Every structure is written in C-alpha cells, then in structure tokens.
mmCIF file of C-alpha atoms in Angstrom:
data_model
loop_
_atom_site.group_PDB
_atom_site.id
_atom_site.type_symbol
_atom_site.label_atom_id
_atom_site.label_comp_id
_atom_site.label_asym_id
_atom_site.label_seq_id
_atom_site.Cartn_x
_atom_site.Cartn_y
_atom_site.Cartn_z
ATOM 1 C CA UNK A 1 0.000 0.000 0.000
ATOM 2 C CA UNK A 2 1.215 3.305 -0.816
ATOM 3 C CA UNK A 3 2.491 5.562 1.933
ATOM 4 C CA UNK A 4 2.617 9.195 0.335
ATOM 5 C CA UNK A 5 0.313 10.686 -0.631
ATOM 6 C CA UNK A 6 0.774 12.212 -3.963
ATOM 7 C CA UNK A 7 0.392 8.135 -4.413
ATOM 8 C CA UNK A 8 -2.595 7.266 -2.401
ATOM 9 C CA UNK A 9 -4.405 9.803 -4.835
ATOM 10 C CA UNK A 10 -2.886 8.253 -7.903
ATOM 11 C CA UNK A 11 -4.327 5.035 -6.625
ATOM 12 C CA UNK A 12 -7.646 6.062 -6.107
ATOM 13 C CA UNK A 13 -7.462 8.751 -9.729
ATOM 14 C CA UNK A 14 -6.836 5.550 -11.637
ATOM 15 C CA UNK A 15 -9.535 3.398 -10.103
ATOM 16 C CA UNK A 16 -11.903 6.053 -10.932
ATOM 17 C CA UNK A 17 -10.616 6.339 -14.339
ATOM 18 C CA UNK A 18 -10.687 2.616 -14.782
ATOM 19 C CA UNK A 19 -14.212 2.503 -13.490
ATOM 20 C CA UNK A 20 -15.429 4.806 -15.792
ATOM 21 C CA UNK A 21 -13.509 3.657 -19.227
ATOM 22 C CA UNK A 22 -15.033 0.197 -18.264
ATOM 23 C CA UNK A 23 -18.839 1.601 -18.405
ATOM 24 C CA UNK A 24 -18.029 3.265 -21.895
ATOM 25 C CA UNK A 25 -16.664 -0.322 -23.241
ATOM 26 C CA UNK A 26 -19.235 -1.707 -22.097
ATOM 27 C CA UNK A 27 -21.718 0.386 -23.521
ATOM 28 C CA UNK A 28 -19.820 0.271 -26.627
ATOM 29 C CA UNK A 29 -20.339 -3.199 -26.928
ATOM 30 C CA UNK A 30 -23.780 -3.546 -25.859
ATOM 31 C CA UNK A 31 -24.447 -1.196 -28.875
ATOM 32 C CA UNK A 32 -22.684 -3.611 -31.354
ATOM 33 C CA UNK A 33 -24.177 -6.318 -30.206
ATOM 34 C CA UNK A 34 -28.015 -4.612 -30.847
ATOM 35 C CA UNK A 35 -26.755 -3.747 -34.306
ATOM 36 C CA UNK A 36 -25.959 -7.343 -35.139
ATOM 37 C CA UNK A 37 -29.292 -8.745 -33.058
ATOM 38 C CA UNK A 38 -31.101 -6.515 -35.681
ATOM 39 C CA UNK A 39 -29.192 -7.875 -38.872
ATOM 40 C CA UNK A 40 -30.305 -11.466 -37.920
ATOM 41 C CA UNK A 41 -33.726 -10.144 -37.182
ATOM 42 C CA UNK A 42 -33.744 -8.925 -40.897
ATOM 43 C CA UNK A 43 -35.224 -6.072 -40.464
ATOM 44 C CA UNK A 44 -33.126 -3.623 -42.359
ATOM 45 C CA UNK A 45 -34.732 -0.229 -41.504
ATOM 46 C CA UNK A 46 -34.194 -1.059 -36.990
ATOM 47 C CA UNK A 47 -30.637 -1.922 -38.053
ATOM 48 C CA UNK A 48 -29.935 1.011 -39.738
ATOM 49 C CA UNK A 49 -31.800 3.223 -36.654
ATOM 50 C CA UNK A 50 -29.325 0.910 -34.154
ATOM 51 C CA UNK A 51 -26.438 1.497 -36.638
ATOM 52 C CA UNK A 52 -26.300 5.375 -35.826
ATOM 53 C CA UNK A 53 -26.984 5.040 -32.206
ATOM 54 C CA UNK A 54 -23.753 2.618 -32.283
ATOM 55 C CA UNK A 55 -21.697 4.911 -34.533
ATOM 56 C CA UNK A 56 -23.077 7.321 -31.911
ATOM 57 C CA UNK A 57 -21.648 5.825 -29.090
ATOM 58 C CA UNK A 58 -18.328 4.417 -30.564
ATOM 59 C CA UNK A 59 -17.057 7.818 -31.312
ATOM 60 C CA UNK A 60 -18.230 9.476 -27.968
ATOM 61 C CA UNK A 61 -15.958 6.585 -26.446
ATOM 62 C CA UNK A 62 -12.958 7.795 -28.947
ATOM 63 C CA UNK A 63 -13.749 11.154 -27.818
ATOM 64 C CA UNK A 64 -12.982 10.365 -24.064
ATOM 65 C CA UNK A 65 -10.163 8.516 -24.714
ATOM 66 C CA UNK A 66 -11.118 4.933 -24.172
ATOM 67 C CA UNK A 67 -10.602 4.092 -27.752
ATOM 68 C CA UNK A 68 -7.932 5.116 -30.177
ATOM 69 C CA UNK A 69 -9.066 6.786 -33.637
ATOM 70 C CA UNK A 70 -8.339 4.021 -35.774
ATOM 71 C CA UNK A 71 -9.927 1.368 -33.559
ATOM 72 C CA UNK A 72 -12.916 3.683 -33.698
ATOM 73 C CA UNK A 73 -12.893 4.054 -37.359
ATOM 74 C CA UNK A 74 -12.348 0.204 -37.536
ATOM 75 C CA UNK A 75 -15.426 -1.197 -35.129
ATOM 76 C CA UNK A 76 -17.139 1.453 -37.658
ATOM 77 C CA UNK A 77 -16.694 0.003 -40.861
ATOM 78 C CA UNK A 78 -17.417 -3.109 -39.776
ATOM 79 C CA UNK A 79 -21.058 -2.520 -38.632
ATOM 80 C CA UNK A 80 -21.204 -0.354 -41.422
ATOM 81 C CA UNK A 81 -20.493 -2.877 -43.603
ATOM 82 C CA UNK A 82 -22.571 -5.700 -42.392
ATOM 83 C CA UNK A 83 -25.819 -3.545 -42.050
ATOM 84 C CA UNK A 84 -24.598 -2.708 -45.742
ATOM 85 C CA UNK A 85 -24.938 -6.049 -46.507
ATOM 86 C CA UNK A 86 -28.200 -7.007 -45.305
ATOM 87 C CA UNK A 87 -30.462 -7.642 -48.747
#
C-alpha cells in the first residue's frame, strides 16, 4: 500500500478512471451487439436506426479517450459494412 500521498491519490485517480472507461466499453459493446441482433432479425430499416446510435456511441468513447481513432474508425466500418450487406 502506498504511503505518500501524492500516491494514495494516484491510486484512487486511476480506479476512478478505470471505473469509468469500463462503463463506456461496455456500452460500446452492448451497442454492437443490438446492431448485429437486428441484422439477424432482418429487419433492415431497426438496423440502420441501431447502426447510428452505435456509430453514436463508438465515437463518444474515442472522444474520451477509451478508444484510439483508428480502432474507432475500424469497429465502424465493420457494422457499417454488415448492415450494408443485409439484402
């Protein structure tokens, strides 16, 4: 356990931090995971709708931080390109 306190603080910055970069990952991945429950539904108009609300919520993570640019950019394209796909 950390003594000074300069540390102690550190300690309890980082938890915080941690804490809070875990709830945007989280909600980051509940999002993807609706996007791809409404491409197997097949209904091509909700998937679009949860499509932005992901997009949405992937780059508000980037924003903060949690996720680098390109990671953003790639989780992205990928929904993009399966709700793309749907016939």
């Amino acid at each position: 356990m950390a003594n000074i306190k300069s540390a102690k603080k550190r300690i309890l910055v980082n938890r915080t931090n941690a804490d809070r970069n875990k709830a945007i990952r989280t909600r980051v991945k509940t999002a993807v995971k609706k996007v791809y429950a409404t491409i197997s539904s097949g209904d091509k108009a909700a998937a679009q709708a949860e499509l932005a609300a992901a997009t949405k919520v992937i780059e508000m993570a980037g924003s903060k931080g949690v996720y680098h640019k390109n990671n953003v950019a790639h989780k992205v394209a990928r929904i993009s390109k399966a709700v793309n796909k749907m016939a």
